[in-house]
Coordinates of C-alpha atoms in Angstrom, one line a residue:
Chain A
M1 CA 8.6 7.0 47.9
M2 CA 11.1 6.8 45.2
T3 CA 9.6 3.5 43.9
A4 CA 5.9 5.1 44.3
D5 CA 7.0 8.0 42.2
R6 CA 8.5 5.6 39.5
R7 CA 5.1 3.7 39.4
D8 CA 2.7 6.6 39.4
Q9 CA 5.1 9.0 37.2
P10 CA 4.8 7.4 33.6
E11 CA 1.2 8.9 33.6
V12 CA 2.7 12.2 34.4
G13 CA -0.4 13.3 36.5
P14 CA -1.3 17.0 37.0
A15 CA 0.5 18.0 40.0
P16 CA 3.8 17.0 41.4
A17 CA 3.5 15.1 44.8
L18 CA 6.2 15.0 47.3
G19 CA 5.3 12.5 49.8
P20 CA 2.9 9.8 50.3
P21 CA 0.3 11.7 52.1
K22 CA -0.8 13.5 48.5
L23 CA -0.8 10.6 46.9
T24 CA -4.3 9.6 47.0
R25 CA -5.4 13.0 46.1
R26 CA -3.4 13.0 43.1
V27 CA -4.5 9.7 41.8
R28 CA -8.2 10.9 42.1
R29 CA -7.4 14.2 40.2
G30 CA -5.3 12.2 37.7
S31 CA -8.4 9.7 37.3
G32 CA -10.6 12.5 36.3
A33 CA -8.4 13.9 33.8
S34 CA -7.5 10.5 32.3
T35 CA -11.4 10.1 31.7
V36 CA -11.4 13.1 29.7
R37 CA -8.3 12.1 28.0
H38 CA -9.8 8.5 27.2
V39 CA -13.0 9.9 25.6
G40 CA -11.1 12.4 23.4
L41 CA -8.6 9.6 22.2
A42 CA -11.5 7.3 21.4
L43 CA -13.3 9.9 19.6
V44 CA -10.3 10.7 17.5
A45 CA -9.5 6.8 17.0
A46 CA -13.1 6.4 16.1
L47 CA -12.9 9.2 13.5
F48 CA -9.8 7.6 12.1
A49 CA -11.4 4.5 11.6
L50 CA -14.6 5.9 10.2
P51 CA -13.5 5.7 6.6
L52 CA -12.5 2.0 6.8
Y53 CA -15.9 1.2 8.9
L54 CA -18.1 2.7 6.1
C55 CA -15.7 0.9 3.4
A56 CA -16.5 -2.4 5.2
V57 CA -20.2 -1.7 5.8
V58 CA -20.7 -0.6 2.1
A59 CA -19.1 -3.9 0.7
T60 CA -22.0 -5.9 2.8
H61 CA -24.8 -4.1 0.9
S62 CA -25.9 -4.3 -2.5
A63 CA -25.2 -1.2 -5.0
S64 CA -28.8 -0.2 -4.9
D65 CA -29.1 0.2 -1.2
L66 CA -26.7 3.2 -1.4
L67 CA -29.2 5.1 -3.6
R68 CA -31.8 4.8 -0.6
G69 CA -29.1 6.5 1.9
V70 CA -25.9 5.8 3.7
P71 CA -26.3 2.5 5.2
I72 CA -24.7 2.4 8.9
L73 CA -25.0 -1.1 9.8
P74 CA -23.7 -4.1 8.0
G75 CA -25.9 -5.7 5.4
G76 CA -26.3 -9.3 4.2
Q77 CA -24.7 -9.0 0.8
I78 CA -20.9 -9.5 1.2
W79 CA -20.9 -13.4 0.0
A80 CA -23.0 -12.5 -3.0
N81 CA -20.5 -9.2 -3.9
L82 CA -17.4 -11.5 -3.1
S83 CA -18.8 -14.2 -5.7
T84 CA -19.4 -11.3 -8.1
L85 CA -15.8 -10.4 -7.6
V86 CA -14.4 -13.9 -7.8
K87 CA -16.3 -14.7 -11.0
G88 CA -14.9 -11.4 -12.4
I89 CA -16.4 -8.3 -14.2
P90 CA -15.6 -7.9 -17.8
D91 CA -12.4 -6.2 -18.8
T92 CA -11.1 -6.5 -15.5
P93 CA -8.3 -8.8 -13.9
K94 CA -9.6 -11.9 -12.0
L95 CA -9.4 -11.5 -8.4
V96 CA -7.3 -14.7 -7.5
S97 CA -4.8 -13.5 -10.4
M98 CA -4.6 -10.1 -8.8
L99 CA -4.1 -11.4 -5.3
V100 CA -1.3 -13.7 -6.6
N101 CA 0.4 -11.1 -8.2
S102 CA 0.5 -8.8 -5.4
A103 CA 1.8 -11.7 -3.2
V104 CA 4.5 -12.4 -5.7
M105 CA 5.6 -8.8 -5.9
A106 CA 5.4 -8.0 -2.3
L107 CA 7.4 -11.2 -1.4
G108 CA 9.8 -11.0 -4.4
V109 CA 10.4 -7.5 -3.2
T110 CA 11.1 -8.6 0.4
V111 CA 13.1 -11.6 -0.6
L112 CA 15.2 -10.0 -3.2
K113 CA 16.0 -7.1 -1.0
L114 CA 17.3 -9.1 1.8
A115 CA 19.2 -11.3 -0.4
L116 CA 21.0 -8.4 -2.0
S117 CA 21.3 -6.3 1.2
I118 CA 22.3 -8.5 3.8
P119 CA 25.9 -9.6 2.0
A120 CA 26.5 -5.8 0.9
A121 CA 25.8 -4.4 4.5
Y122 CA 28.0 -7.2 6.1
A123 CA 30.8 -6.3 3.4
V124 CA 30.8 -2.7 4.5
S125 CA 30.6 -3.5 8.0
F126 CA 33.0 -6.3 8.7
F127 CA 35.6 -5.9 6.2
R128 CA 38.1 -3.3 5.7
F129 CA 38.8 -2.5 2.0
R130 CA 39.0 0.6 -0.4
G131 CA 35.4 -0.2 -2.1
R132 CA 33.7 0.7 1.0
M133 CA 33.4 4.2 0.0
V134 CA 31.5 3.1 -3.3
M135 CA 29.0 1.7 -1.1
F136 CA 28.4 4.6 1.3
A137 CA 28.2 6.8 -1.8
L138 CA 25.6 4.7 -3.3
I139 CA 23.6 4.3 0.0
F140 CA 23.8 8.1 0.2
V141 CA 22.5 8.7 -3.2
T142 CA 19.9 6.1 -3.5
L143 CA 18.4 6.8 -0.1
M144 CA 16.5 9.9 -1.2
M145 CA 15.6 9.1 -4.6
P146 CA 12.2 7.0 -4.5
I147 CA 10.8 5.4 -7.7
E148 CA 8.6 8.5 -8.1
V149 CA 11.6 10.7 -9.0
R150 CA 13.3 8.1 -11.3
F151 CA 10.6 6.5 -13.1
F152 CA 10.6 8.1 -16.2
P153 CA 13.9 7.1 -17.4
T154 CA 13.9 3.7 -15.4
Y155 CA 11.0 3.1 -17.6
A156 CA 12.9 3.5 -21.0
V157 CA 15.9 1.3 -19.4
T158 CA 13.2 -1.4 -18.4
A159 CA 11.8 -1.2 -21.8
N160 CA 14.9 -1.5 -23.7
L161 CA 15.7 -4.7 -21.5
G162 CA 12.3 -6.0 -22.9
L163 CA 11.3 -6.5 -19.3
L164 CA 7.7 -4.7 -19.3
N165 CA 5.0 -6.7 -18.5
T166 CA 7.4 -9.3 -16.6
Q167 CA 7.8 -10.1 -12.6
T168 CA 11.6 -9.1 -13.2
G169 CA 10.5 -5.7 -14.7
L170 CA 8.4 -5.0 -12.0
I171 CA 10.2 -6.1 -9.1
L172 CA 14.2 -5.3 -9.9
P173 CA 13.6 -1.6 -10.3
L174 CA 11.9 -1.3 -7.0
V175 CA 14.8 -3.3 -5.4
A176 CA 17.5 -1.0 -6.6
S177 CA 18.2 1.1 -3.9
A178 CA 20.2 0.8 -1.0
T179 CA 18.0 1.8 1.8
A180 CA 18.0 -1.6 3.6
V181 CA 22.0 -1.6 3.3
F182 CA 21.5 1.4 5.5
L183 CA 19.2 -0.1 8.0
L184 CA 21.3 -3.4 8.2
R185 CA 24.5 -1.3 8.6
Q186 CA 23.2 0.8 11.1
F187 CA 22.4 -2.2 13.2
F188 CA 25.7 -4.1 12.2
R189 CA 27.7 -1.1 13.5
T190 CA 26.5 -1.9 17.0
F191 CA 28.4 -5.5 17.1
P192 CA 31.8 -5.2 19.0
L193 CA 34.6 -5.8 16.5
E194 CA 36.3 -8.1 19.0
L195 CA 33.6 -10.6 18.1
A196 CA 34.9 -10.8 14.4
D197 CA 38.7 -10.8 15.7
A198 CA 37.8 -13.5 18.2
A199 CA 36.5 -15.6 15.3
R200 CA 39.2 -15.0 13.1
L201 CA 41.5 -16.0 15.5
D202 CA 39.5 -19.2 16.1
G203 CA 39.8 -19.9 12.6
V204 CA 36.3 -19.1 11.8
G205 CA 35.7 -17.8 8.1
P206 CA 33.9 -14.6 7.4
M207 CA 31.0 -16.6 5.9
R208 CA 30.3 -19.0 8.7
F209 CA 30.7 -15.7 10.9
L210 CA 28.0 -14.3 9.0
V211 CA 25.5 -17.1 9.1
A212 CA 26.2 -18.4 12.8
I213 CA 26.8 -15.4 14.5
V214 CA 25.6 -12.5 12.6
L215 CA 22.5 -13.4 11.2
P216 CA 20.9 -15.1 14.4
L217 CA 21.7 -11.9 16.6
S218 CA 20.3 -9.7 13.6
R219 CA 16.5 -11.3 13.8
P220 CA 14.9 -8.1 14.9
V221 CA 16.5 -5.9 12.3
L222 CA 15.8 -8.5 9.8
A223 CA 12.3 -8.6 10.6
A224 CA 11.8 -4.8 10.8
V225 CA 13.6 -4.8 7.2
A226 CA 11.0 -7.9 6.1
V227 CA 8.1 -5.8 7.3
L228 CA 8.9 -2.6 5.8
E229 CA 9.6 -4.2 2.2
F230 CA 6.3 -6.2 2.3
I231 CA 4.2 -3.2 2.7
Y232 CA 6.4 -1.2 0.4
G233 CA 5.9 -3.9 -2.4
W234 CA 2.3 -4.8 -1.8
N235 CA 1.5 -0.9 -1.8
Q236 CA 3.3 0.0 -5.0
Y237 CA 0.8 1.8 -7.3
L238 CA 2.9 4.0 -9.8
W239 CA 5.6 1.6 -11.0
P240 CA 3.1 -1.6 -11.7
L241 CA 0.8 1.1 -13.3
L242 CA 3.4 1.8 -16.0
V243 CA 4.9 -1.8 -16.1
A244 CA 2.5 -4.1 -15.7
S245 CA -0.2 -2.7 -18.2
S246 CA -1.8 -6.1 -18.9
L247 CA -5.0 -7.4 -17.1
K248 CA -2.7 -10.9 -16.7
R249 CA -0.1 -8.8 -14.5
A250 CA -2.5 -6.4 -12.6
T251 CA -1.7 -6.2 -8.7
V252 CA -4.8 -6.1 -6.5
V253 CA -3.9 -2.2 -5.7
I254 CA -4.2 -1.4 -9.4
G255 CA -7.1 -3.5 -9.8
V256 CA -9.1 -1.3 -7.5
K257 CA -8.5 1.6 -9.4
G258 CA -9.5 -0.2 -12.5
L259 CA -12.6 -1.2 -10.8
I260 CA -13.6 2.1 -10.3
G261 CA -13.8 2.9 -13.6
A262 CA -15.7 -0.3 -14.6
A263 CA -18.0 0.1 -11.6
Q264 CA -19.3 3.4 -13.3
S265 CA -20.4 1.8 -16.5
F266 CA -23.0 0.2 -14.7
A267 CA -26.6 1.8 -14.5
V268 CA -26.1 1.7 -10.6
P269 CA -22.5 2.2 -10.0
Q270 CA -21.1 -0.6 -8.3
W271 CA -19.6 1.2 -5.2
D272 CA -20.3 -2.1 -3.2
L273 CA -17.7 -4.2 -5.4
V274 CA -15.2 -1.4 -5.2
M275 CA -15.2 -1.2 -1.5
L276 CA -14.9 -5.0 -1.2
L277 CA -12.0 -5.0 -3.3
A278 CA -10.6 -2.2 -1.4
L279 CA -10.9 -3.9 1.9
V280 CA -9.2 -7.0 0.3
A281 CA -6.6 -5.1 -1.0
L282 CA -5.6 -3.2 2.4
I283 CA -6.2 -6.1 4.7
P284 CA -2.8 -7.7 4.0
P285 CA -0.6 -4.7 4.7
V286 CA -2.7 -3.3 7.7
L287 CA -2.8 -7.0 9.3
V288 CA 1.2 -7.2 9.0
V289 CA 1.3 -4.0 10.7
V290 CA -0.9 -4.5 13.5
V291 CA 0.5 -8.1 14.3
M292 CA 4.1 -7.0 13.7
Q293 CA 3.8 -3.7 15.1
R294 CA 6.9 -3.7 17.0
W295 CA 9.1 -4.8 14.1
F296 CA 7.4 -2.3 11.9
V297 CA 8.1 0.7 14.4
R298 CA 11.7 -0.7 14.9
G299 CA 12.3 -0.8 10.9
L300 CA 11.0 2.8 10.6
M301 CA 12.9 4.2 13.7
S302 CA 16.1 2.5 12.9
G303 CA 16.6 5.1 10.4
I304 CA 17.5 7.8 12.6
S305 CA 18.9 5.8 15.5
Chain B
M1 CA 37.4 -6.7 10.8
F2 CA 38.1 -9.4 8.4
P3 CA 41.1 -9.1 6.1
Q4 CA 39.9 -10.4 2.6
R5 CA 40.2 -8.1 0.0
L6 CA 38.1 -9.8 -2.8
L7 CA 35.2 -11.4 -0.9
P8 CA 33.6 -8.0 0.2
F9 CA 33.3 -6.8 -3.4
V10 CA 31.9 -10.4 -4.3
L11 CA 29.4 -9.7 -1.6
M12 CA 28.7 -6.4 -2.7
L13 CA 28.5 -7.2 -6.5
P14 CA 24.7 -8.1 -6.7
E15 CA 23.7 -5.2 -5.0
L16 CA 26.0 -3.0 -7.2
A17 CA 24.8 -4.7 -10.3
V18 CA 21.0 -4.4 -9.6
V19 CA 21.4 -0.6 -8.6
G20 CA 24.1 0.2 -11.3
V21 CA 21.3 -1.0 -14.1
F22 CA 18.2 0.1 -12.7
F23 CA 19.4 3.2 -10.6
L24 CA 22.5 4.7 -12.0
W25 CA 22.1 3.9 -15.7
P26 CA 18.4 5.4 -15.8
S27 CA 19.6 8.5 -13.7
V28 CA 22.4 9.0 -16.2
E29 CA 20.2 8.4 -19.1
G30 CA 17.3 10.8 -17.8
A31 CA 20.1 13.4 -17.4
L32 CA 21.5 13.3 -21.1
E33 CA 17.7 13.1 -22.4
S34 CA 17.1 16.4 -20.7
L35 CA 19.5 18.1 -23.0
R36 CA 18.3 16.8 -26.2
E37 CA 15.0 17.4 -28.1
S38 CA 13.5 14.7 -30.3
N39 CA 12.4 15.9 -33.7
A40 CA 8.6 15.8 -34.8
F41 CA 8.4 12.4 -36.0
G42 CA 10.1 11.1 -32.7
L43 CA 12.8 9.2 -35.0
G44 CA 15.9 11.2 -34.0
S45 CA 16.9 13.6 -31.6
R46 CA 19.4 16.6 -31.4
F47 CA 21.4 18.5 -28.6
A48 CA 19.2 21.4 -27.5
G49 CA 21.1 22.5 -24.7
L50 CA 19.0 24.1 -21.8
A51 CA 15.6 24.4 -24.0
N52 CA 13.9 21.7 -22.3
F53 CA 14.7 23.4 -19.0
R54 CA 13.4 26.5 -20.2
A55 CA 10.3 24.9 -21.4
A56 CA 10.0 23.3 -18.1
L57 CA 10.2 26.5 -15.9
S58 CA 7.4 28.2 -17.9
G59 CA 3.5 27.9 -18.0
G60 CA 2.0 24.7 -16.3
Y61 CA 5.0 23.6 -14.3
L62 CA 5.3 26.7 -12.2
Q63 CA 1.4 26.1 -11.3
A64 CA 2.6 22.7 -10.2
L65 CA 5.4 23.8 -8.2
E66 CA 2.9 26.4 -6.2
V67 CA 0.4 23.3 -6.0
T68 CA 3.3 21.3 -4.6
I69 CA 4.4 23.8 -2.1
I70 CA 1.3 24.6 -0.7
F71 CA 0.2 20.7 -0.5
T72 CA 3.4 20.1 1.3
V73 CA 3.2 23.0 3.7
I74 CA -0.3 22.1 4.9
T75 CA -0.1 18.5 5.1
T76 CA 3.4 18.7 6.8
V77 CA 2.3 21.1 9.6
A78 CA -1.4 19.4 9.9
S79 CA -0.2 15.9 10.2
M80 CA 2.6 16.7 12.6
G81 CA 0.5 18.9 14.7
L82 CA -2.0 16.1 15.0
G83 CA 0.7 13.4 15.2
L84 CA 2.4 15.2 18.0
V85 CA -0.8 15.9 20.0
L86 CA -1.8 12.3 19.7
A87 CA 1.2 11.0 20.9
V88 CA 1.7 13.2 23.9
Q89 CA -1.7 12.2 25.0
V90 CA -1.4 8.7 24.2
E91 CA 1.9 8.7 26.3
Q92 CA 0.3 10.2 29.3
V93 CA -2.6 7.6 29.3
G94 CA -2.4 5.1 31.9
R95 CA -4.2 1.8 30.5
F96 CA -4.9 0.7 26.9
K97 CA -1.4 2.4 25.8
S98 CA -0.9 -0.4 23.3
L99 CA -4.4 -0.6 21.9
Y100 CA -4.4 3.2 21.4
R101 CA -1.0 2.7 19.5
T102 CA -2.4 0.4 17.1
L103 CA -5.6 2.5 16.5
F104 CA -3.3 5.5 15.3
V105 CA -0.9 3.4 13.4
W106 CA -2.8 1.3 11.2
S107 CA -3.8 3.7 8.7
Y108 CA -0.6 4.3 7.4
A109 CA -0.3 0.8 6.2
V110 CA -3.2 1.2 3.7
P111 CA -1.8 1.4 0.3
G112 CA -2.3 5.0 -1.2
A113 CA -4.4 4.2 -4.2
V114 CA -6.7 1.8 -1.9
A115 CA -7.2 4.9 0.5
G116 CA -7.6 7.3 -2.2
S117 CA -10.4 5.0 -3.5
I118 CA -12.2 4.9 -0.2
W119 CA -12.3 8.4 0.1
L120 CA -13.2 8.9 -3.4
F121 CA -16.3 7.0 -2.7
L122 CA -16.9 8.8 0.8
F123 CA -16.9 12.3 -1.0
E124 CA -18.3 11.2 -4.3
P125 CA -20.7 13.9 -5.1
H126 CA -24.1 11.9 -5.7
V127 CA -23.8 8.8 -3.0
G128 CA -21.0 9.3 -1.0
P129 CA -22.0 9.8 2.7
G130 CA -19.1 12.5 3.4
A131 CA -20.9 14.4 0.6
R132 CA -24.3 14.0 1.7
F133 CA -23.2 15.2 5.0
L134 CA -21.7 18.4 3.7
G135 CA -24.8 18.7 1.6
A136 CA -27.1 18.6 4.7
V137 CA -25.0 21.3 6.2
G138 CA -25.5 23.5 3.4
I139 CA -22.1 23.0 1.6
H140 CA -22.3 22.3 -2.1
W141 CA -19.9 19.8 -2.7
N142 CA -18.5 18.3 -5.9
F143 CA -14.9 18.0 -6.2
A144 CA -15.0 17.4 -10.0
L145 CA -15.9 21.1 -10.5
S146 CA -14.3 23.0 -7.7
G147 CA -10.6 22.9 -7.8
T148 CA -10.4 24.1 -4.2
Q149 CA -12.7 21.0 -3.1
A150 CA -10.2 18.6 -4.8
F151 CA -7.3 20.1 -3.2
V152 CA -8.8 20.1 0.2
L153 CA -9.9 16.6 -0.2
I154 CA -6.4 15.1 -1.3
C155 CA -4.7 17.4 1.4
A156 CA -7.5 15.7 4.0
M157 CA -6.8 11.9 3.0
T158 CA -2.8 12.5 3.1
V159 CA -3.3 13.8 6.5
W160 CA -5.2 10.7 7.4
Q161 CA -2.2 8.6 6.3
Q162 CA 0.6 11.0 7.4
T163 CA -0.4 11.6 10.8
A164 CA 0.0 7.8 11.6
Y165 CA 3.7 7.8 10.5
D166 CA 4.3 11.0 12.6
F167 CA 2.6 9.4 15.7
V168 CA 5.0 6.5 15.6
F169 CA 8.1 8.8 15.7
F170 CA 6.7 11.3 18.3
S171 CA 5.8 8.4 20.5
A172 CA 9.3 6.9 20.3
G173 CA 10.7 10.3 20.9
L174 CA 8.8 10.9 24.0
Q175 CA 9.6 7.4 25.4
A176 CA 13.4 8.4 24.9
I177 CA 13.0 11.4 27.3
P178 CA 14.4 10.7 30.7
L179 CA 11.9 10.6 33.4
D180 CA 14.0 12.5 35.9
V181 CA 14.1 15.7 33.6
V182 CA 10.3 16.0 33.7
E183 CA 10.1 15.1 37.3
A184 CA 12.8 17.7 38.4
A185 CA 10.5 20.3 36.5
M186 CA 7.5 18.9 38.3
V187 CA 9.5 19.4 41.6
D188 CA 10.0 22.9 40.5
G189 CA 6.4 23.5 40.2
A190 CA 6.3 23.8 36.4
G191 CA 2.5 23.4 35.0
P192 CA 1.7 20.8 32.4
L193 CA 1.8 23.3 29.5
R194 CA 5.2 24.8 30.5
R195 CA 6.6 21.8 31.0
F196 CA 5.7 20.5 27.7
W197 CA 7.0 23.5 25.7
R198 CA 9.9 24.5 27.8
I199 CA 11.2 20.7 28.2
V200 CA 9.5 18.0 26.4
F201 CA 9.4 19.8 23.1
P202 CA 12.9 21.0 22.9
L203 CA 14.3 17.7 23.7
L204 CA 12.1 16.3 20.8
G205 CA 14.1 18.4 18.6
P206 CA 15.7 16.0 16.6
T207 CA 12.7 13.7 16.3
T208 CA 10.9 17.0 15.1
L209 CA 13.5 17.4 12.4
F210 CA 13.5 14.1 11.0
V211 CA 9.8 14.0 10.7
V212 CA 9.5 17.4 8.9
V213 CA 11.9 15.8 6.3
M214 CA 10.0 12.7 5.9
D215 CA 6.5 14.6 5.8
V216 CA 8.0 16.7 3.0
L217 CA 9.3 13.9 0.9
A218 CA 6.0 12.0 1.3
A219 CA 4.0 15.0 -0.1
L220 CA 6.8 15.5 -2.7
F221 CA 6.8 12.0 -4.0
G222 CA 4.1 9.7 -2.1
S223 CA 1.2 11.8 -3.5
F224 CA 1.0 10.4 -6.9
A225 CA -1.3 7.4 -6.2
V226 CA -3.7 9.6 -4.6
I227 CA -4.2 12.3 -6.9
D228 CA -4.5 9.7 -9.8
V229 CA -7.2 8.1 -8.4
I230 CA -9.2 10.8 -6.8
S231 CA -8.7 13.8 -9.4
Q232 CA -6.2 13.1 -12.2
G233 CA -4.5 16.2 -11.5
G234 CA -7.8 18.6 -12.0
P235 CA -9.8 20.4 -12.2
G236 CA -7.8 23.1 -13.9
G237 CA -4.7 22.0 -12.7
S238 CA -5.4 22.5 -9.1
T239 CA -4.1 19.2 -7.6
T240 CA -1.2 18.7 -10.4
T241 CA 2.0 18.3 -8.3
L242 CA 5.5 18.1 -9.6
V243 CA 5.5 14.3 -9.7
Y244 CA 2.1 14.1 -11.5
A245 CA 3.1 16.7 -14.1
L246 CA 6.0 14.5 -15.0
Y247 CA 3.8 11.5 -15.3
R248 CA 1.5 13.7 -17.5
D249 CA 4.2 15.3 -19.7
G250 CA 6.1 12.1 -20.3
F251 CA 3.5 9.4 -20.5
Q252 CA 0.5 11.3 -21.6
N253 CA 2.0 13.8 -23.7
G254 CA 4.9 11.8 -24.5
D255 CA 7.5 14.7 -24.5
V256 CA 10.9 13.0 -23.7
G257 CA 13.1 16.0 -23.3
L258 CA 10.9 17.9 -21.5
A259 CA 9.9 14.9 -19.1
G260 CA 13.9 14.5 -18.8
A261 CA 14.6 17.9 -17.6
E262 CA 11.7 17.6 -15.1
T263 CA 13.3 14.6 -13.8
V264 CA 16.4 16.4 -13.3
L265 CA 14.7 19.0 -11.4
L266 CA 13.3 16.5 -9.1
F267 CA 16.6 15.0 -8.4
A268 CA 17.8 18.2 -7.4
I269 CA 15.0 18.9 -5.0
A270 CA 15.5 15.4 -3.5
G271 CA 19.3 16.2 -3.3
I272 CA 18.6 19.1 -1.4
L273 CA 16.6 17.0 1.1
L274 CA 18.7 14.6 1.3
A275 CA 21.8 16.8 2.4
I276 CA 19.3 18.3 5.1
Q277 CA 18.4 15.0 6.3
F278 CA 22.2 13.6 6.5
R279 CA 22.8 16.8 8.6
V280 CA 19.9 16.0 10.8
I281 CA 21.0 12.6 11.2
N282 CA 24.5 13.1 11.8
K283 CA 24.1 15.9 14.1
K284 CA 23.1 14.8 17.6
V285 CA 21.2 17.3 18.9
H286 CA 21.0 17.2 22.7
Y287 CA 20.1 20.5 24.1
R288 CA 22.4 20.0 27.3

């Protein structure tokens, strides 16, 4: 009976059953309720997906189709629209250059964040020294101060350093927070300290211990941090808007906003192109989350565990 | 624990350098700037005491504070409610559980400015499908003219994204609840609703507190992109939040001192939330 319950209970059916005789009845009632549940969930999921669906459909039509009504089914204009985007619209950045800028920014943020955070988190987790408290204070302060809070003075400092419209100026201020140190430290804390002591007694130095033991065992949390940082970097808007104002430096997210303005200046507003570029801009982060969902969720969760 | 004393400092140095230059330095600079006032030609500045704060706390900034609070309350309550209901339903479903999880999580990954662009088109007064639908049911829709409509649009879009985030946390919170507790209540004859409010919801306490803080932060600081794309703070300041007011005063009006004061005020708000969040993280609430 125990095993039967274990198998069935996760579905938390409506009525408690105390023994095998009632099992069939419970399953039947459960499946009736579950059909309603499936229909409800599917409807909500469809509602959530509706903006994305309409965006994708409009991207496959011509702008003038929109004047006649709302297209419900995909049209045949997607390649024509794409080639218009690739050729470029006057006064807007080139598609390829935007995608390269976004990729450099997202990967730059990810790689730099890991490169800075891993040694820092390792230092506070596996060494006992006075400076540890400094790092904890930094973690504490930076954790809740996103770039949206500190962008104004940060812009002044970045400008003074002559880093406007450079990749360095775009990436470094976004990397400047100890959030990833916090996530890594949460994970490193679960390592038994005897492991480090044993390594020390065997004559294994701290750097070899990091590379040979800690990093291989930390793959899940490293993947989680990488996924979070990639999305964080790709999705940035405010900071590149301020720092990467030249057409040459624009990221694809910035490009979408720019294209809205340009599209309005046509006799027929080119919403089809805007929606196509929006689709191009959202596919990489959405794909990363869907494919690496497990790590993404784990990364989000590790903040509270 | 390794005994070295110099090595850990060397390991921490790159992180400390970047945080020092691009986080601490600007923070101190901003705080100092808030106490100074530049002259009419923008060439020099003099000590101004708390004048910038007095200027910040009058007029438009108070309206922005009000907009921010209403926006934060509405989006937090709506996203949490929706996220919790969806998580509870998906956890109880037998088949397709992971499919549903994917269907409810993806919208969080869409860049805010891109999501804003899509919704801007959907509710564009002339050709937008949403606007046409509203027109068909007799609602005269033009968010460029109506402050209420612009505000509602920004709220709806934010909830569309934030619900996905809350869903992830509530799902994980539900999975962590031991099955025996719920089973015991079933044996005692507690109905589904009673089981939820008396047992499941209290056990979700720490998750709920965490989600509240994160939703409030997202509403306070994460909404810039959406507002800039959809309404630029208008019409009539109806969608100007604190962060948007800071952007406008600092970059469009070029008032360095005022922007410095507003930055310090934002820091203070973020600091209070930080303190609350750390209490939430450190307190292991167990209700046993």
